[in-house]
Short mmCIF file of C-alpha atoms and ligand atoms in Angstrom, two decimals:
data_model
loop_
_atom_site.label_atom_id
_atom_site.label_comp_id
_atom_site.label_asym_id
_atom_site.label_seq_id
_atom_site.Cartn_x
_atom_site.Cartn_y
_atom_site.Cartn_z
CA MET A 345 357.87 215.86 222.12
CA HIS A 346 357.85 219.40 223.48
CA ARG A 347 360.05 221.81 221.54
CA ASP A 348 360.55 225.56 222.03
CA PRO A 349 361.12 227.22 218.64
CA SER A 350 362.91 230.15 220.29
CA CYS A 351 365.35 227.88 222.19
CA ILE A 352 368.86 227.80 220.71
CA PHE A 353 369.44 224.17 221.76
CA CYS A 354 366.06 223.04 220.34
CA ARG A 355 367.13 224.73 217.12
CA ILE A 356 370.47 222.86 217.21
CA VAL A 357 368.59 219.55 217.62
CA ALA A 358 366.39 220.49 214.65
CA GLY A 359 369.47 221.29 212.54
CA GLU A 360 368.41 224.94 212.16
CA ILE A 361 371.63 226.07 213.87
CA PRO A 362 374.80 224.18 212.97
CA SER A 363 376.71 222.23 215.60
CA ARG A 364 379.53 219.68 215.82
CA LYS A 365 377.51 216.60 216.72
CA ALA A 366 379.14 213.97 218.94
CA TYR A 367 376.17 211.63 219.46
CA GLU A 368 372.46 211.33 218.71
CA ASP A 369 369.68 208.87 219.49
CA GLU A 370 365.90 209.10 219.77
CA GLU A 371 365.96 211.12 223.00
CA LEU A 372 369.48 212.52 223.44
CA PHE A 373 371.69 214.87 221.43
CA VAL A 374 375.34 215.64 222.19
CA PHE A 375 377.44 218.36 220.56
CA HIS A 376 380.73 220.15 221.12
CA ASP A 377 380.59 223.38 223.12
CA ILE A 378 381.26 226.42 220.95
CA ALA A 379 383.53 227.93 223.64
CA PRO A 380 385.28 224.90 225.14
CA TRP A 381 386.89 225.04 228.60
CA ALA A 382 388.85 221.85 228.02
CA PRO A 383 390.36 219.98 225.03
CA VAL A 384 387.13 217.96 224.84
CA HIS A 385 383.97 219.76 226.00
CA VAL A 386 380.58 218.43 224.98
CA LEU A 387 377.03 219.28 226.00
CA MET A 388 374.57 216.41 226.49
CA ILE A 389 370.94 217.46 226.12
CA PRO A 390 367.53 215.83 225.94
CA LYS A 391 365.86 216.46 222.58
CA GLU A 392 362.72 217.40 224.50
CA HIS A 393 362.73 221.00 225.74
CA ILE A 394 363.32 220.83 229.49
CA ALA A 395 364.25 224.32 230.68
CA GLY A 396 366.52 223.31 233.54
CA PHE A 397 367.27 220.97 236.41
CA TYR A 398 364.29 222.38 238.40
CA ASP A 399 362.02 221.08 235.62
CA VAL A 400 363.27 217.50 235.80
CA THR A 401 360.68 215.07 237.20
CA ASP A 402 360.38 211.35 237.92
CA ALA A 403 359.32 210.93 234.28
CA HIS A 404 362.88 211.84 233.27
CA THR A 405 364.83 209.40 235.42
CA ALA A 406 365.50 206.88 232.64
CA MET A 407 366.71 209.63 230.30
CA LEU A 408 369.00 211.02 233.02
CA GLY A 409 370.40 207.57 233.69
CA ARG A 410 371.11 207.08 230.01
CA MET A 411 372.97 210.42 229.97
CA MET A 412 375.14 209.36 232.90
CA ALA A 413 375.97 206.06 231.20
CA LEU A 414 376.77 207.85 227.95
CA ALA A 415 379.25 210.37 229.41
CA PRO A 416 382.17 207.97 230.11
CA ARG A 417 381.57 206.15 226.83
CA LEU A 418 381.79 209.40 224.85
CA MET A 419 384.88 210.52 226.74
CA ARG A 420 386.64 207.24 225.94
CA GLU A 421 385.58 207.58 222.29
CA HIS A 422 387.21 211.03 222.27
CA GLY A 423 390.45 209.70 223.77
CA VAL A 424 389.79 211.06 227.26
CA THR A 425 391.20 208.34 229.51
CA ASN A 426 392.70 210.34 232.40
CA GLY A 427 389.54 211.82 233.92
CA PHE A 428 386.80 214.30 233.13
CA ARG A 429 384.39 216.68 234.83
CA THR A 430 380.59 216.80 234.56
CA LEU A 431 378.69 219.98 235.39
CA VAL A 432 375.07 221.12 235.38
CA ASN A 433 374.46 224.86 235.85
CA THR A 434 370.96 225.62 237.14
CA GLY A 435 369.14 228.95 237.19
CA GLN A 436 370.47 232.43 237.72
CA ASP A 437 372.62 231.80 240.79
CA GLY A 438 373.86 228.60 239.16
CA ARG A 439 374.96 230.69 236.15
CA GLN A 440 372.84 228.80 233.63
CA GLU A 441 373.03 230.75 230.37
CA VAL A 442 370.99 228.57 228.03
CA PRO A 443 367.55 227.60 229.39
CA HIS A 444 367.51 224.06 227.98
CA PHE A 445 368.74 221.40 230.42
CA HIS A 446 372.29 220.35 229.56
CA VAL A 447 375.14 218.46 231.12
CA HIS A 448 378.66 219.72 230.41
CA VAL A 449 381.24 216.95 230.06
CA MET A 450 384.84 218.17 229.93
CA GLY A 451 388.10 216.29 229.69
CA GLY A 452 391.50 216.00 228.10
CA PRO A 453 395.00 216.95 229.21
CA ARG A 454 395.46 220.05 231.39
CA PRO A 455 395.92 222.99 231.42
CA TRP A 456 392.33 223.89 230.56
CA VAL A 457 390.97 227.34 229.69
CA LYS A 458 388.99 227.21 232.96
CA GLY A 459 387.20 224.75 235.18
P1 AMP B 967 375.47 227.19 230.69
O1 AMP B 967 376.16 228.40 231.27
O2 AMP B 967 375.61 225.99 231.55
O3 AMP B 967 374.04 227.50 230.31
O4 AMP B 967 376.28 226.83 229.39
C1 AMP B 967 375.84 227.06 228.09
C2 AMP B 967 376.94 226.59 227.18
O5 AMP B 967 376.43 226.58 225.86
C3 AMP B 967 378.18 227.50 227.17
O6 AMP B 967 379.32 226.74 227.55
C4 AMP B 967 378.26 227.98 225.72
O7 AMP B 967 379.58 228.08 225.24
C5 AMP B 967 377.47 226.91 224.99
N1 AMP B 967 376.86 227.33 223.74
C6 AMP B 967 376.07 228.41 223.54
N2 AMP B 967 375.67 228.48 222.27
C7 AMP B 967 376.22 227.41 221.64
C8 AMP B 967 376.17 226.91 220.30
N3 AMP B 967 375.49 227.54 219.32
N4 AMP B 967 376.86 225.77 220.02
C9 AMP B 967 377.56 225.13 220.98
N5 AMP B 967 377.62 225.55 222.25
C10 AMP B 967 376.97 226.67 222.58
#
């Protein structure tokens, strides 16, 4: 599995940088955002280093599908039953800050910090 030793999210997966883990399996890792916009704000990432949405290929469709199926399950597990938002920032104009593909999943009662 491709890993970038200089990538902060690869280092989180490896346990080199601490995180509040919400879920893990053989190909996915989910952790709480360090600067949450909402009462529950998690980041779902592939363990493999994929820099961004532009780098997703047909080889990743099963992994992406598993992520989409996981999001509502995790929200329910965190008590989010009244709706949530999912967001993928891509590239510079998309305001992607961390170059490791990730899906934001945000929910919980409003008001939120932003979003
Ligand atoms: P994006 O702008 O989509 O690239 O979002 C990157 C997200 O990663 C931001 O919401 C950050 O708060 C979050 N983030 C950055 N570093 C960490 C970290 N060490 N642990 C948890 N979340 C982080």
